[in-house]
Amino acid sequence: MKKENLCLFVCPVCRGELTVKPEIENADKTEIISGNLYCPACLIYYPVENKIPNLLPPDMRDF
């Protein structure tokens, strides 16, 4: 997921702004390979795996 695209995503629960908490970034730090998107209003984390954010609400995710 490219960091520049973060402004396109909102929390699917409250429509609030998401922040990024990267775990693995590419060399020039413009792309998130693994990490989380976080909604401070809902206190919910949305995982990013293999550059793909999973924006399903927590009760709809398969673990």
mmCIF file of N, CA and C in Angstrom:
data_model
loop_
_atom_site.group_PDB
_atom_site.id
_atom_site.type_symbol
_atom_site.label_atom_id
_atom_site.label_comp_id
_atom_site.label_asym_id
_atom_site.label_seq_id
_atom_site.Cartn_x
_atom_site.Cartn_y
_atom_site.Cartn_z
ATOM 1 N N MET A 1 0.844 -1.169 0.000
ATOM 2 C CA MET A 1 0.000 0.000 0.000
ATOM 3 C C MET A 1 0.892 1.235 0.000
ATOM 4 N N LYS A 2 0.662 2.111 -0.888
ATOM 5 C CA LYS A 2 1.448 3.347 -0.947
ATOM 6 C C LYS A 2 0.959 4.316 0.134
ATOM 7 N N LYS A 3 1.899 4.945 0.826
ATOM 8 C CA LYS A 3 1.542 5.891 1.882
ATOM 9 C C LYS A 3 0.740 7.063 1.348
ATOM 10 N N GLU A 4 0.992 7.455 0.115
ATOM 11 C CA GLU A 4 0.271 8.592 -0.461
ATOM 12 C C GLU A 4 -1.217 8.299 -0.624
ATOM 13 N N ASN A 5 -1.608 7.022 -0.638
ATOM 14 C CA ASN A 5 -3.014 6.648 -0.778
ATOM 15 C C ASN A 5 -3.758 6.580 0.556
ATOM 16 N N LEU A 6 -3.080 6.807 1.648
ATOM 17 C CA LEU A 6 -3.717 6.737 2.957
ATOM 18 C C LEU A 6 -4.891 7.703 3.076
ATOM 19 N N CYS A 7 -4.817 8.843 2.436
ATOM 20 C CA CYS A 7 -5.894 9.835 2.501
ATOM 21 C C CYS A 7 -7.177 9.339 1.834
ATOM 22 N N LEU A 8 -7.105 8.274 1.055
ATOM 23 C CA LEU A 8 -8.287 7.733 0.380
ATOM 24 C C LEU A 8 -9.097 6.789 1.274
ATOM 25 N N PHE A 9 -8.498 6.314 2.354
ATOM 26 C CA PHE A 9 -9.144 5.335 3.221
ATOM 27 C C PHE A 9 -9.724 6.001 4.464
ATOM 28 N N VAL A 10 -10.893 5.529 4.881
ATOM 29 C CA VAL A 10 -11.505 5.958 6.143
ATOM 30 C C VAL A 10 -11.914 4.709 6.915
ATOM 31 N N CYS A 11 -12.154 4.872 8.189
ATOM 32 C CA CYS A 11 -12.612 3.772 9.027
ATOM 33 C C CYS A 11 -13.993 3.322 8.535
ATOM 34 N N PRO A 12 -14.183 2.037 8.268
ATOM 35 C CA PRO A 12 -15.484 1.571 7.792
ATOM 36 C C PRO A 12 -16.571 1.587 8.872
ATOM 37 N N VAL A 13 -16.181 1.723 10.126
ATOM 38 C CA VAL A 13 -17.147 1.737 11.224
ATOM 39 C C VAL A 13 -17.679 3.144 11.478
ATOM 40 N N CYS A 14 -16.758 4.127 11.627
ATOM 41 C CA CYS A 14 -17.186 5.482 11.995
ATOM 42 C C CYS A 14 -16.903 6.532 10.921
ATOM 43 N N ARG A 15 -16.252 6.133 9.841
ATOM 44 C CA ARG A 15 -15.850 7.042 8.756
ATOM 45 C C ARG A 15 -14.790 8.060 9.196
ATOM 46 N N GLY A 16 -14.081 7.728 10.272
ATOM 47 C CA GLY A 16 -13.034 8.604 10.780
ATOM 48 C C GLY A 16 -11.718 8.410 10.036
ATOM 49 N N GLU A 17 -10.791 9.306 10.290
ATOM 50 C CA GLU A 17 -9.477 9.285 9.656
ATOM 51 C C GLU A 17 -8.627 8.163 10.240
ATOM 52 N N LEU A 18 -7.861 7.496 9.383
ATOM 53 C CA LEU A 18 -6.974 6.421 9.808
ATOM 54 C C LEU A 18 -5.534 6.909 9.852
ATOM 55 N N THR A 19 -4.780 6.374 10.789
ATOM 56 C CA THR A 19 -3.344 6.633 10.845
ATOM 57 C C THR A 19 -2.631 5.327 10.525
ATOM 58 N N VAL A 20 -1.370 5.417 10.180
ATOM 59 C CA VAL A 20 -0.615 4.232 9.780
ATOM 60 C C VAL A 20 0.424 3.896 10.840
ATOM 61 N N LYS A 21 0.574 2.595 11.098
ATOM 62 C CA LYS A 21 1.599 2.081 11.991
ATOM 63 C C LYS A 21 2.347 0.987 11.227
ATOM 64 N N PRO A 22 3.367 1.377 10.423
ATOM 65 C CA PRO A 22 4.056 0.388 9.588
ATOM 66 C C PRO A 22 4.967 -0.522 10.399
ATOM 67 N N GLU A 23 5.045 -1.783 9.996
ATOM 68 C CA GLU A 23 6.007 -2.726 10.563
ATOM 69 C C GLU A 23 7.142 -2.959 9.574
ATOM 70 N N ILE A 24 6.772 -3.149 8.298
ATOM 71 C CA ILE A 24 7.762 -3.345 7.235
ATOM 72 C C ILE A 24 7.441 -2.368 6.105
ATOM 73 N N GLU A 25 8.446 -1.571 5.724
ATOM 74 C CA GLU A 25 8.305 -0.613 4.626
ATOM 75 C C GLU A 25 9.328 -0.946 3.559
ATOM 76 N N ASN A 26 9.101 -0.424 2.351
ATOM 77 C CA ASN A 26 10.116 -0.609 1.313
ATOM 78 C C ASN A 26 11.296 0.311 1.608
ATOM 79 N N ALA A 27 12.348 0.192 0.837
ATOM 80 C CA ALA A 27 13.599 0.907 1.108
ATOM 81 C C ALA A 27 13.438 2.419 1.154
ATOM 82 N N ASP A 28 12.614 3.003 0.283
ATOM 83 C CA ASP A 28 12.475 4.461 0.283
ATOM 84 C C ASP A 28 11.314 4.944 1.160
ATOM 85 N N LYS A 29 10.708 4.033 1.929
ATOM 86 C CA LYS A 29 9.650 4.335 2.912
ATOM 87 C C LYS A 29 8.424 5.009 2.300
ATOM 88 N N THR A 30 8.111 4.677 1.057
ATOM 89 C CA THR A 30 6.917 5.224 0.423
ATOM 90 C C THR A 30 5.789 4.208 0.364
ATOM 91 N N GLU A 31 6.107 2.947 0.697
ATOM 92 C CA GLU A 31 5.120 1.883 0.587
ATOM 93 C C GLU A 31 5.138 1.024 1.848
ATOM 94 N N ILE A 32 3.959 0.663 2.323
ATOM 95 C CA ILE A 32 3.828 -0.186 3.504
ATOM 96 C C ILE A 32 3.606 -1.617 3.026
ATOM 97 N N ILE A 33 4.482 -2.502 3.429
ATOM 98 C CA ILE A 33 4.357 -3.905 3.057
ATOM 99 C C ILE A 33 3.551 -4.649 4.114
ATOM 100 N N SER A 34 3.789 -4.314 5.379
ATOM 101 C CA SER A 34 3.092 -4.954 6.484
ATOM 102 C C SER A 34 2.938 -3.947 7.614
ATOM 103 N N GLY A 35 1.844 -4.039 8.341
ATOM 104 C CA GLY A 35 1.603 -3.131 9.452
ATOM 105 C C GLY A 35 0.127 -3.019 9.751
ATOM 106 N N ASN A 36 -0.279 -1.861 10.230
ATOM 107 C CA ASN A 36 -1.674 -1.641 10.602
ATOM 108 C C ASN A 36 -2.113 -0.231 10.256
ATOM 109 N N LEU A 37 -3.391 -0.112 9.930
ATOM 110 C CA LEU A 37 -4.058 1.179 9.893
ATOM 111 C C LEU A 37 -4.855 1.247 11.184
ATOM 112 N N TYR A 38 -4.893 2.419 11.805
ATOM 113 C CA TYR A 38 -5.499 2.554 13.118
ATOM 114 C C TYR A 38 -6.513 3.687 13.127
ATOM 115 N N CYS A 39 -7.679 3.416 13.714
ATOM 116 C CA CYS A 39 -8.695 4.449 13.899
ATOM 117 C C CYS A 39 -8.672 4.879 15.361
ATOM 118 N N PRO A 40 -8.207 6.098 15.665
ATOM 119 C CA PRO A 40 -8.158 6.540 17.059
ATOM 120 C C PRO A 40 -9.541 6.757 17.671
ATOM 121 N N ALA A 41 -10.561 6.999 16.864
ATOM 122 C CA ALA A 41 -11.910 7.199 17.398
ATOM 123 C C ALA A 41 -12.526 5.883 17.881
ATOM 124 N N CYS A 42 -12.342 4.826 17.101
ATOM 125 C CA CYS A 42 -12.920 3.511 17.432
ATOM 126 C C CYS A 42 -11.960 2.609 18.197
ATOM 127 N N LEU A 43 -10.679 2.962 18.193
ATOM 128 C CA LEU A 43 -9.621 2.140 18.796
ATOM 129 C C LEU A 43 -9.522 0.784 18.100
ATOM 130 N N ILE A 44 -9.654 0.776 16.779
ATOM 131 C CA ILE A 44 -9.618 -0.451 15.990
ATOM 132 C C ILE A 44 -8.409 -0.414 15.049
ATOM 133 N N TYR A 45 -7.719 -1.554 14.964
ATOM 134 C CA TYR A 45 -6.617 -1.730 14.025
ATOM 135 C C TYR A 45 -7.110 -2.514 12.811
ATOM 136 N N TYR A 46 -6.662 -2.112 11.633
ATOM 137 C CA TYR A 46 -6.946 -2.809 10.384
ATOM 138 C C TYR A 46 -5.609 -3.262 9.812
ATOM 139 N N PRO A 47 -5.422 -4.568 9.620
ATOM 140 C CA PRO A 47 -4.112 -5.065 9.188
ATOM 141 C C PRO A 47 -3.799 -4.755 7.729
ATOM 142 N N VAL A 48 -2.509 -4.580 7.477
ATOM 143 C CA VAL A 48 -1.978 -4.457 6.116
ATOM 144 C C VAL A 48 -1.015 -5.628 5.951
ATOM 145 N N GLU A 49 -1.312 -6.520 5.002
ATOM 146 C CA GLU A 49 -0.461 -7.674 4.747
ATOM 147 C C GLU A 49 -0.173 -7.757 3.254
ATOM 148 N N ASN A 50 1.089 -7.942 2.907
ATOM 149 C CA ASN A 50 1.513 -8.012 1.503
ATOM 150 C C ASN A 50 1.019 -6.808 0.705
ATOM 151 N N LYS A 51 1.102 -5.634 1.309
ATOM 152 C CA LYS A 51 0.735 -4.348 0.699
ATOM 153 C C LYS A 51 -0.760 -4.146 0.540
ATOM 154 N N ILE A 52 -1.595 -5.027 1.100
ATOM 155 C CA ILE A 52 -3.042 -4.944 0.931
ATOM 156 C C ILE A 52 -3.715 -4.675 2.276
ATOM 157 N N PRO A 53 -4.420 -3.531 2.411
ATOM 158 C CA PRO A 53 -5.133 -3.258 3.670
ATOM 159 C C PRO A 53 -6.441 -4.057 3.733
ATOM 160 N N ASN A 54 -6.721 -4.620 4.900
ATOM 161 C CA ASN A 54 -7.965 -5.345 5.143
ATOM 162 C C ASN A 54 -8.867 -4.410 5.942
ATOM 163 N N LEU A 55 -9.809 -3.773 5.275
ATOM 164 C CA LEU A 55 -10.677 -2.792 5.919
ATOM 165 C C LEU A 55 -12.033 -3.360 6.318
ATOM 166 N N LEU A 56 -12.095 -4.657 6.494
ATOM 167 C CA LEU A 56 -13.325 -5.242 7.013
ATOM 168 C C LEU A 56 -13.449 -4.926 8.500
ATOM 169 N N PRO A 57 -14.649 -4.627 8.981
ATOM 170 C CA PRO A 57 -14.831 -4.428 10.415
ATOM 171 C C PRO A 57 -14.415 -5.698 11.177
ATOM 172 N N PRO A 58 -13.963 -5.556 12.404
ATOM 173 C CA PRO A 58 -13.441 -6.707 13.156
ATOM 174 C C PRO A 58 -14.400 -7.893 13.244
ATOM 175 N N ASP A 59 -15.697 -7.644 13.345
ATOM 176 C CA ASP A 59 -16.632 -8.747 13.481
ATOM 177 C C ASP A 59 -16.865 -9.494 12.165
ATOM 178 N N MET A 60 -16.330 -8.990 11.053
ATOM 179 C CA MET A 60 -16.494 -9.643 9.750
ATOM 180 C C MET A 60 -15.221 -10.317 9.256
ATOM 181 N N ARG A 61 -14.134 -10.216 10.017
ATOM 182 C CA ARG A 61 -12.859 -10.796 9.599
ATOM 183 C C ARG A 61 -12.772 -12.263 10.006
ATOM 184 N N ASP A 62 -12.116 -13.058 9.156
ATOM 185 C CA ASP A 62 -11.783 -14.441 9.497
ATOM 186 C C ASP A 62 -10.361 -14.462 10.005
ATOM 187 N N PHE A 63 -10.154 -15.068 11.131
ATOM 188 C CA PHE A 63 -8.786 -15.149 11.669
ATOM 189 C C PHE A 63 -8.273 -16.539 11.599
#
